[in-house]
Every structure is written in C-alpha cells, then in structure tokens.
Short mmCIF file of C-alpha atoms in Angstrom, two decimals:
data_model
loop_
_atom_site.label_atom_id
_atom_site.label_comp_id
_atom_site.label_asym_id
_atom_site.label_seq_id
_atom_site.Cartn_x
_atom_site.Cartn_y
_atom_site.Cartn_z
CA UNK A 24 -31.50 -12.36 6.58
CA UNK A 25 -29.31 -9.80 8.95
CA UNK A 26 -26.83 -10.51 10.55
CA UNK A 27 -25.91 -9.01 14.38
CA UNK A 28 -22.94 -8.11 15.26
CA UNK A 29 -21.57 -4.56 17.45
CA UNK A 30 -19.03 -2.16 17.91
CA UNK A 31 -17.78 -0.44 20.32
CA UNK A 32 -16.92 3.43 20.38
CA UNK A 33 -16.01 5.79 23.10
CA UNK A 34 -19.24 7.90 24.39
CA UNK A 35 -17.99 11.27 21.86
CA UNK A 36 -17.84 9.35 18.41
CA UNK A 37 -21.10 7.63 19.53
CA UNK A 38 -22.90 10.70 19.97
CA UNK A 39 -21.67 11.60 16.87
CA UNK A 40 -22.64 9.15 14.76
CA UNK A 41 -26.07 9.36 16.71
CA UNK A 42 -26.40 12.84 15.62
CA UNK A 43 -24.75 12.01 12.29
CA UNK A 44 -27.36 9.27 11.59
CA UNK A 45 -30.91 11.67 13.12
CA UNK A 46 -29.73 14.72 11.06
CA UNK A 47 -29.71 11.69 7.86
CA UNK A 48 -32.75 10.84 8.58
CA UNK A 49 -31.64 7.38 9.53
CA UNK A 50 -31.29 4.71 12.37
CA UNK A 51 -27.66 4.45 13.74
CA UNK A 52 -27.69 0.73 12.03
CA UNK A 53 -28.63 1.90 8.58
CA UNK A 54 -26.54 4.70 8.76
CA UNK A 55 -23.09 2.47 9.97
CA UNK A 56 -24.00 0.37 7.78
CA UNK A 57 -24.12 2.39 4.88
CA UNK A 58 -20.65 4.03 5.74
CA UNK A 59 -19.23 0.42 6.49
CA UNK A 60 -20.27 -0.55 3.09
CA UNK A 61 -18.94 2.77 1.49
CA UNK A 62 -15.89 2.43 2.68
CA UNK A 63 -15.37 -1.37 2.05
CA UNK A 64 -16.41 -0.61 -1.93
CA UNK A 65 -13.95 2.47 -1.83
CA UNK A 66 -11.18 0.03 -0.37
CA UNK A 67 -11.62 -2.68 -2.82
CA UNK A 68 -11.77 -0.37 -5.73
CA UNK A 69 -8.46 0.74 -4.84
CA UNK A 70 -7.03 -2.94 -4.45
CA UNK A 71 -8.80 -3.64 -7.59
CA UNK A 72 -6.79 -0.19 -9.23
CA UNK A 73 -3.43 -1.85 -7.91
CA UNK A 74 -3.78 -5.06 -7.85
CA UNK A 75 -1.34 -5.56 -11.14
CA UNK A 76 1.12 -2.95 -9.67
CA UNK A 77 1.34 -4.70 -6.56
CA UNK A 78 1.87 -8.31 -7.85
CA UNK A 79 4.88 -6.63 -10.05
CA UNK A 80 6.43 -5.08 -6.71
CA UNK A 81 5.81 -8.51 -5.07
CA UNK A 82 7.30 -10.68 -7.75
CA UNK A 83 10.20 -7.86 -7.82
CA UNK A 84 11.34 -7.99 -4.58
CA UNK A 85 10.98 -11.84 -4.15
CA UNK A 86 13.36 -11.91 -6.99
CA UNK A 87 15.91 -8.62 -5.81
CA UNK A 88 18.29 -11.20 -3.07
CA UNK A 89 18.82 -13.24 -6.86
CA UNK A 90 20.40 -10.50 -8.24
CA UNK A 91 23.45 -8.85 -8.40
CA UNK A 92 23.87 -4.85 -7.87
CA UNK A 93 24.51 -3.16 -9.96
CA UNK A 94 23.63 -5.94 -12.79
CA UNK A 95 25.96 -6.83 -15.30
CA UNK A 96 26.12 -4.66 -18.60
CA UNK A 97 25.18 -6.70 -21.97
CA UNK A 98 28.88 -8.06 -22.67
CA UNK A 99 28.78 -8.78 -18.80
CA UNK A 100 30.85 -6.41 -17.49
CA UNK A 101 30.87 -2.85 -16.37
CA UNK A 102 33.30 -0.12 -16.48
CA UNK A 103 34.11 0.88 -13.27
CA UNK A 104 33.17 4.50 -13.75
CA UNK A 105 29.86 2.77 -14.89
CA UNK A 106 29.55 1.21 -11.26
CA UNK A 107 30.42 4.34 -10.00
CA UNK A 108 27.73 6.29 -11.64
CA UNK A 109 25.19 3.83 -11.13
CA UNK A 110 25.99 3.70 -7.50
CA UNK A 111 26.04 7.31 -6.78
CA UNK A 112 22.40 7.54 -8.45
CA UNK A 113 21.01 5.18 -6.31
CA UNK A 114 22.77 6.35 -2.99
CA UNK A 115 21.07 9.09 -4.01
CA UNK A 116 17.80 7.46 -4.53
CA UNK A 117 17.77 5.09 -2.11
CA UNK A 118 20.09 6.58 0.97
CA UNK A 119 22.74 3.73 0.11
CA UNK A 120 20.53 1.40 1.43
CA UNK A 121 21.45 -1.35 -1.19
CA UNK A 122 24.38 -3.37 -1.05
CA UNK A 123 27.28 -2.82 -2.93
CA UNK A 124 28.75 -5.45 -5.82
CA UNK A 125 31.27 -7.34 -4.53
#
C-alpha cells in the first residue's frame, strides 16, 4: 500500500528535480523517493557506525560535573607542578574552558 504525503520546494529546485527525475528515466515520485530512501539508509548507517562512540561520549559527560579536575593521582594527591602541567595541556586543548581544582 502507498502512502501520500508532499513537499514543498521553491519553483528552481522543483524544476530541478523535474529535470533530474526525466533525464533518469523516472517519475518525480519514484525518483524522490529513491533519494529519500538513499539518504535515510546512508544516515542510519552512520548512526549505526557511531552508535557505541556516542553512548561513551554520552555516559562521559553525564558523569564529567562528578568529577574533580584535574583527578587525583593514585596515592591521591598531585604535585603541584603535576597540576600545573596538566592544566596548561588542557588550556591548550580545550581554550581553558574547564574549571580549575579548587
């Protein structure tokens, strides 16, 4: 069963895609279609290619306001000069936009 539905375009891209579509070989609804569908595949093969990247980010910055910066070394303190270092590397990463340890 199809399904209706429409878009609308200014008269340019229309006659485009008109001309796109005759020089296919295909009705303007095929051809849309086809290029809907394309590009709905491509865009869920890249969500699909990120997905796992993306949930890391996610559960990454839902957890960053937890933490301290910069975090505590293993015996749970840093040198100062460490601070310093780290700090200056991400100032230079990051523009200082991260807080700095109280």
């Amino acid at each position: 069963m199809k399904t209706r539905f429409s878009i609308s375009l200014d008269e340019a891209r229309a006659a485009r895609i008109k001309a796109a579509a005759a020089l296919a070989g295909q009705d303007v609804s095929s051809y849309m279609g086809k290029a809907a569908l394309a590009l709905v595949e491509r865009e869920e093969q890249v969500a699909a290619t990120f997905a796992e990247i993306d949930r890391r980010i996610a559960n990454s910055e839902a957890l960053a306001p937890t933490l301290s910066w910069p975090p505590p070394s293993a015996d749970g303190q840093l040198e100062v000069k460490e601070e310093a270092q780290i700090q200056l590397k991400w100032d230079a990463l990051l523009g200082a936009a991260l807080p700095r340890a109280a």
